[in-house]
Amino acid sequence: MILLKLTWYSLWNRRASLLLTVLSIAISVALLLGVEYIRKEARHSFMNTLSGTDLVVGARSGPIQLLLYSVFRIGNATNNISWDSYQHFARHRLVDWTVPLSLGDSHRGYRVLGTNNDYFRHYRHGDRQALALAAGKEFTGIYDAVLGAEVARKLGYQVGDAIVVAHGAGATSFTEHGNKPFTVAGILKPTGTPVDRTVHVPLEGIEAIHVDWKAGAPVPGFEVSAERAARMDLQPVAITAFLVGLKTRSAAFRLQREINDYPREALLATVPGIALAELWRAIGQFEVILRIITVFVLIAGLLGMLTTLLSTLNERRREMAILRAVGAHPRQVFLLFVLEALILAVLGTLLGAVLVMLGVQLAQPWVAAEYGLHLRSWLPQAGDGLLLLLVAGLAVIFSIIPGMIAYRRSLQDGLTVRI
Amino acid sequence: MNVIELRELRFRWPGQARAVLAIPQLTLQAGEHVFLRGPSGSGKTTLLNLLAGILKPQQGELHLLGQPAHRLRAAARDRLRADHMGVIFQQFNLLPYLSLLDNVLLPCHFSARRRQQAGNVQASARHLLAHLQLEPALLQRSVTELSVGQQQRVAVARALIGRPELVIADEPTSALDADSRDRFLELLFHEADAQHSTILFVSHDARIARHFPRVLELNEVNQA
Ligand SMILES: Nc1ncnc2c1ncn2[C@@H]1O[C@H](COP(=O)(O)OP(=O)(O)OP(=O)(O)O)[C@@H](O)[C@H]1O
Ligand SMILES: [Mg+2]
């Protein structure tokens, strides 16, 4: 007890120089906790890129590839699926709703997605959050476009602007559907998902801009005006993929098997959560490296503390002689250093936790406005208690060095006050 | 009872060829005030370290308050010191980060016996400080703001709290002028007598000898 009091007063007496030590421990702990937090948030937001959808269905390929092009809008589908197959499953008795997705075109590097207004009704991200419009409205005509937040922000579009869709997915596509421009009808709020980087148009719009095309190129001398095209039958022959919501979630695996075994077309149905987890495992290797780096930062912070402890050894020689004189055992002198390191480490860890908490609190509104990501507040968890133990343990191990030096010196010096 | 009893004691620092101390016989009785004079480097501090139980003699017997300190383990010798001895250094006696009162109370934290004997420790400390002419107003000050003479008197209070049987002082007056030195000795004697503590006072300064009823020359006691 007296040792704790002595340590505390002694530390307080040297607070100015020790503040830096505590701060350096705090920063390394904050870094460790912050990285852990970002890792969890990244995973959380990644796993919830698509929520509320029970199955994603496309032409037969791999589940990850299907997820990449249908949800992340990366790469291309190898095959389309027929409208008939889509209709078959859209009317299936287990199915509550479906959202068709038709990909293939782009606008200045952003993917154009053909769909219908059900998309805005059923697409969910994060904790089951629906899409919301920041401005304008959903599709009302076939040449309406609804822009993702990033598309509108980066390209400076507002409701009412005209945009021209290019054929293919390249950023510099030369073949444009110039004769049938779309009008920006609405702009979505940011979601922090690939939706932000998508131009949404009605399926009929996709059909309309392709009526005078064949095999990926305009048919020479055969041009259909936008008005005429709108009056034609624009039911698509094929789509790229579709999202399925079930009446009861437990039916997912049953319907999945049925789709995968569909005799008339080679289809693939995947449960998005499972495919997302698989994809995360593939790209999540960076986590390990981040962790290793932060552990080294922590060790560097504690080495700073060791340096401070060692540098105070000489000026504290007199202190040790006094304590020995009033009856302290060298073991107690040793303990003083361990206690000191322990207090510094605990203070540093607590301060580090406060830094992370404040940091997240400050970042929350900004990240929400800028990226549409709803960061969860940082709260200490059981795993963080383990971190506290790790820091304290390392601090104690490091303090053994100055503690032993002080121990040996106080044995030698005894009552001889050396300065 | 003999507070200190040495017989055929020899001590040699590790790595040195000859012994610093070789004392055939030395005895201090309870309540005595003994002045031990010796030139610089003669082994005064070494002897006090032995008496305090920090060093252990290589040969001979060292009895402290009837206990054979030469046979005790380090922890037991530390206990003996905490329970029965007060120590005053030449200077820098106080921990700068503790209050004046906490400095005085320090031995009570390391020894239950001294805590018990002090009774109400706070009152006991204030009482001692008052007797040592440290006015209560000083209690609020940081110990680093005290004069050297005041610091040394606080050290006396710390050495005497809890009525230890033996007070050992290693040149506590060497940083004081003649007036404050005499006053220091007067107060030390008075308080030590009040609680029947034995004093062993070492110094190289022969002028202090006249205050003491018993004076020893280390060079005569020590045959090394
Ligand atoms: N820790 C030590 N290790 C080795 N030798 C030591 C140690 N401390 C003291 N000595 C040696 O022991 C001898 C006596 O030293 P000591 O400090 O006891 O003298 P002293 O009488 O107290 O001198 P002073 O009046 O200057 O304080 C000296 O020769 C010194 O060099
Ligand atoms: Mg000396």
Tab-separated table of C-alpha atoms in Angstrom, chain A residues 2-3 5-14 316 318-332 336 410-419, chain B residues 13 45 48-49 52-55 74-76 78-79 81-82 85-87 89-98 102-103 106-107 109-111 114 158 168 170:
chain	number	residue	atom	x	y	z
A	2	ILE	CA	2.706	2.453	0.979
A	3	LEU	CA	4.583	1.365	-2.135
A	5	LYS	CA	1.402	5.678	-2.576
A	6	LEU	CA	5.132	6.255	-2.949
A	7	THR	CA	5.018	5.289	-6.613
A	8	TRP	CA	2.081	7.541	-7.252
A	9	TYR	CA	3.603	10.590	-5.554
A	10	SER	CA	6.944	9.936	-7.161
A	11	LEU	CA	5.299	9.737	-10.592
A	12	TRP	CA	3.272	12.867	-9.896
A	13	ASN	CA	6.457	14.642	-8.920
A	14	ARG	CA	7.935	13.848	-12.341
A	316	ARG	CA	16.501	8.342	-7.895
A	318	ARG	CA	19.083	9.046	-3.145
A	319	GLU	CA	15.399	8.152	-2.966
A	320	MET	CA	16.322	4.478	-2.799
A	321	ALA	CA	18.852	5.054	0.009
A	322	ILE	CA	16.205	6.872	2.060
A	323	LEU	CA	13.714	4.069	1.561
A	324	ARG	CA	16.315	1.512	2.548
A	325	ALA	CA	17.102	3.525	5.672
A	326	VAL	CA	13.494	3.491	6.856
A	327	GLY	CA	13.369	-0.257	6.435
A	328	ALA	CA	12.506	-1.026	2.810
A	329	HIS	CA	13.800	-4.306	1.459
A	330	PRO	CA	15.539	-4.234	-1.943
A	331	ARG	CA	12.606	-6.289	-3.216
A	332	GLN	CA	10.356	-3.364	-2.412
A	336	LEU	CA	8.567	0.422	-7.051
A	410	SER	CA	20.317	-0.460	-3.312
A	411	LEU	CA	22.009	-3.601	-2.034
A	412	GLN	CA	25.404	-2.053	-2.686
A	413	ASP	CA	24.746	1.556	-1.763
A	414	GLY	CA	22.830	0.866	1.395
A	415	LEU	CA	22.873	3.969	3.510
A	416	THR	CA	25.574	5.587	1.438
A	417	VAL	CA	23.865	8.445	-0.297
A	418	ARG	CA	25.412	8.728	-3.721
A	419	ILE	CA	24.543	11.619	-5.935
B	13	TRP	CA	34.624	-4.838	0.707
B	45	THR	CA	29.774	4.785	6.919
B	48	LEU	CA	26.929	2.169	10.160
B	49	ASN	CA	25.868	0.033	7.175
B	52	ALA	CA	21.918	-1.049	10.159
B	53	GLY	CA	21.939	-4.589	8.800
B	54	ILE	CA	22.541	-3.587	5.214
B	55	LEU	CA	25.979	-5.170	5.144
B	74	ALA	CA	18.798	-9.954	4.776
B	75	ALA	CA	15.029	-9.656	5.165
B	76	ALA	CA	15.244	-10.186	8.925
B	78	ASP	CA	15.781	-5.137	7.208
B	79	ARG	CA	13.008	-5.848	9.691
B	81	ARG	CA	16.297	-1.851	11.112
B	82	ALA	CA	12.710	-0.884	10.343
B	85	MET	CA	16.512	2.013	14.226
B	86	GLY	CA	16.304	5.567	13.050
B	87	VAL	CA	18.816	6.779	10.491
B	89	PHE	CA	22.129	11.119	6.796
B	90	GLN	CA	24.554	13.917	6.185
B	91	GLN	CA	22.009	15.634	3.950
B	92	PHE	CA	19.200	14.967	1.477
B	93	ASN	CA	17.220	13.051	4.051
B	94	LEU	CA	13.773	13.741	2.661
B	95	LEU	CA	11.770	12.468	-0.263
B	96	PRO	CA	10.964	15.582	-2.265
B	97	TYR	CA	7.623	14.288	-3.464
B	98	LEU	CA	6.162	13.595	-0.049
B	102	ASP	CA	4.491	12.000	5.253
B	103	ASN	CA	8.271	12.063	5.321
B	106	LEU	CA	7.575	6.933	6.533
B	107	PRO	CA	9.035	4.483	9.105
B	109	HIS	CA	4.592	2.386	7.030
B	110	PHE	CA	7.465	-0.065	7.015
B	111	SER	CA	7.189	-1.139	10.639
B	114	ARG	CA	6.902	1.652	15.269
B	158	ARG	CA	11.611	10.695	11.234
B	168	ILE	CA	22.443	6.231	13.989
B	170	ASP	CA	26.139	9.823	9.701
